[in-house]
mmCIF file of C-alpha atoms in Angstrom:
data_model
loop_
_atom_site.group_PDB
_atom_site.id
_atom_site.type_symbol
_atom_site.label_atom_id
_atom_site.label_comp_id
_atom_site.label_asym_id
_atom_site.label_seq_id
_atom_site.Cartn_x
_atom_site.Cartn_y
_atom_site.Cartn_z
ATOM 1 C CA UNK A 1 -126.213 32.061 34.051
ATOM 2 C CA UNK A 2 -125.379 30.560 30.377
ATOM 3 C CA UNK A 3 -124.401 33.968 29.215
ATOM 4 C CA UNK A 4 -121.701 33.736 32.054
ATOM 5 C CA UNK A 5 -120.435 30.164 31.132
ATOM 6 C CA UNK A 6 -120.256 31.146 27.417
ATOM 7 C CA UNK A 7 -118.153 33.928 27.918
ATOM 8 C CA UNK A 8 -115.904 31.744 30.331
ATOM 9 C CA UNK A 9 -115.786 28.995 27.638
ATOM 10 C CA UNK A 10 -114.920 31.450 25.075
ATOM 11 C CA UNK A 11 -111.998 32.988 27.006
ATOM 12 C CA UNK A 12 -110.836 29.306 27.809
ATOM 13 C CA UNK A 13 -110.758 28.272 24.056
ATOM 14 C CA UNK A 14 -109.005 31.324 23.549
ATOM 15 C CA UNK A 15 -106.801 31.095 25.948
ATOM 16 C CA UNK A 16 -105.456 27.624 24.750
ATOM 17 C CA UNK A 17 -105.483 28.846 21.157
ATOM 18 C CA UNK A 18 -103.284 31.678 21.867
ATOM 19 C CA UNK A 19 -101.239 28.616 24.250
ATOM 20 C CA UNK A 20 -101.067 26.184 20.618
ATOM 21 C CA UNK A 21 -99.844 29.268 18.495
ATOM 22 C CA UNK A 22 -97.250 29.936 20.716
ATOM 23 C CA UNK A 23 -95.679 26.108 21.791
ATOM 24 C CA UNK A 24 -95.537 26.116 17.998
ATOM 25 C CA UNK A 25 -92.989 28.938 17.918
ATOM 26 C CA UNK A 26 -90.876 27.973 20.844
ATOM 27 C CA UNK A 27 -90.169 24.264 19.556
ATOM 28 C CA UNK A 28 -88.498 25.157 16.467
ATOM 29 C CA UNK A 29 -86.221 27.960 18.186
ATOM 30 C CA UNK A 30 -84.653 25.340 20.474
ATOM 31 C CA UNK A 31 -83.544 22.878 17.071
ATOM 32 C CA UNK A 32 -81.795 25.421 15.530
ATOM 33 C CA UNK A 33 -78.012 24.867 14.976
ATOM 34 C CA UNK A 34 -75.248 27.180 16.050
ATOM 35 C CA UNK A 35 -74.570 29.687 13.037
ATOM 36 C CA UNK A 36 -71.010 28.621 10.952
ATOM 37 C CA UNK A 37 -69.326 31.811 12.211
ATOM 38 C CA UNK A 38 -70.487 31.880 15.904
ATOM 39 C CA UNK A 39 -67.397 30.903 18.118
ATOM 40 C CA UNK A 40 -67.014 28.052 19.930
ATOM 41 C CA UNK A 41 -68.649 27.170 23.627
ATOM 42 C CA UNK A 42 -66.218 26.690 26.422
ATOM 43 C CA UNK A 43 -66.328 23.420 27.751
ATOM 44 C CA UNK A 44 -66.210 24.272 31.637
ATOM 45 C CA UNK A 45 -69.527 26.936 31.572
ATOM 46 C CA UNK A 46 -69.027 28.404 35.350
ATOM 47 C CA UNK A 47 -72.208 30.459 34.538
ATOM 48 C CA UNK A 48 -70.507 33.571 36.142
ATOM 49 C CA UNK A 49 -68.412 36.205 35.711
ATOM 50 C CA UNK A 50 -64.976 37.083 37.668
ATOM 51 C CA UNK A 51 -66.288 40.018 39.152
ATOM 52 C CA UNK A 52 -64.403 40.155 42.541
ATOM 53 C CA UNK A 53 -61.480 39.564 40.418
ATOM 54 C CA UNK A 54 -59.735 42.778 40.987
ATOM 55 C CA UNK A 55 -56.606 43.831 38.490
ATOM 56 C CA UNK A 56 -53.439 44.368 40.297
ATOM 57 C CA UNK A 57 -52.215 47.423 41.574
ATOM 58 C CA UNK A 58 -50.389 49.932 40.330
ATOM 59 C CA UNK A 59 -46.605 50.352 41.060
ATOM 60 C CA UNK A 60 -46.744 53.900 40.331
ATOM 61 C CA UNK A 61 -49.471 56.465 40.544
ATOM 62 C CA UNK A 62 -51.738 57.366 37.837
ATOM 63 C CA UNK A 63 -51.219 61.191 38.936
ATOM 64 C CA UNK A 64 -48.063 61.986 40.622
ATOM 65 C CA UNK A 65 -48.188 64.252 43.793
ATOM 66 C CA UNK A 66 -46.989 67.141 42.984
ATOM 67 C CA UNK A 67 -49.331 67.516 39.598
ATOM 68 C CA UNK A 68 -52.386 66.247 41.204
ATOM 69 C CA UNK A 69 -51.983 69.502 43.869
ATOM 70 C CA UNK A 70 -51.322 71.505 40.939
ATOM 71 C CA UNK A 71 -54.871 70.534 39.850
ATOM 72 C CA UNK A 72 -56.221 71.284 43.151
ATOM 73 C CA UNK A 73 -54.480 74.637 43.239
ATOM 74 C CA UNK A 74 -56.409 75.290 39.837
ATOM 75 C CA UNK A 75 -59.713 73.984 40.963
ATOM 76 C CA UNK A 76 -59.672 76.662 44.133
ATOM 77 C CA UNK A 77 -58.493 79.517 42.339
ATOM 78 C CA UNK A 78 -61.347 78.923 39.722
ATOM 79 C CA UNK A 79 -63.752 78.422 42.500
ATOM 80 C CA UNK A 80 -62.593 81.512 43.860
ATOM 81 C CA UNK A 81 -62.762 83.032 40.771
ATOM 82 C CA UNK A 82 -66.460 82.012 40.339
ATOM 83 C CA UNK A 83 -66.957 83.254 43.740
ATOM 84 C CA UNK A 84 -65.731 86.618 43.028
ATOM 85 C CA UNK A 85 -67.666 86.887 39.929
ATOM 86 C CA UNK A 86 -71.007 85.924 41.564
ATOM 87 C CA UNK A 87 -70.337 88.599 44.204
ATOM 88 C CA UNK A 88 -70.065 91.275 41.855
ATOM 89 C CA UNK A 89 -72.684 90.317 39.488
ATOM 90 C CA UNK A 90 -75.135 90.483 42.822
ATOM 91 C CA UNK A 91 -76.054 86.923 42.821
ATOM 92 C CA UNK A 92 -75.562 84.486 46.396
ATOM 93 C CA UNK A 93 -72.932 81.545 45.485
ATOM 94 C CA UNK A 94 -72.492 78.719 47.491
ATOM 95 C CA UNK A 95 -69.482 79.171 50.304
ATOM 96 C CA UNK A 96 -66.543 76.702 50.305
ATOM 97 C CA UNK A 97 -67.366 74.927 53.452
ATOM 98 C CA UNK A 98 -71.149 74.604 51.626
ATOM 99 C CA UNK A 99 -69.710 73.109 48.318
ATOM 100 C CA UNK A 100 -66.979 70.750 50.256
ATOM 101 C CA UNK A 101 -69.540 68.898 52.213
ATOM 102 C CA UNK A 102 -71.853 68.717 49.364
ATOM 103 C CA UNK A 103 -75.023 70.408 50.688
#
């Protein structure tokens, strides 16, 4: 039994050792002044950020219709491409209707 309340008063002084050492450090962090070239607070701190505030929307499209088919036109015929190439070289690729539903 004193074995046992030695090593519990040992862990408890160390305990608020390690507790004195470290309330030391915290008290002189929350003194410190702002730095000369920080910029200045805002006065009204809301605390969040506008995140539902969405930009406006376009008037025109970022891709116009008739270029972004163009692009789809190109992605098919390299898909086909790839397709023809894995056929010859022996190997299974992945059908159309596979890689459009994303399984």
């Amino acid at each position: 039994m004193p074995i046992d309340w030695m090593k519990r008063a040992l862990a408890a002084a160390a305990l608020l050792a390690s507790l004195t050492a470290l309330s030391g450090c915290s008290s002189t962090i929350a003194d410190m002044t702002m730095p000369a070239d920080a910029p200045a607070r805002p006065k009204d701190a809301t605390g969040y950020l506008p995140v539902h505030d969405l930009p406006p929307d376009r008037a025109d499209p970022t891709i116009k219709p008739a270029d972004q088919a163009k692009i789809e036109q190109e992605l098919i015929a390299a898909r086909e491409r790839q397709a023809s190439a894995a056929a010859q070289s022996g190997t299974a690729a992945p059908s159309a209707t596979t890689a459009q539903s994303g399984k």
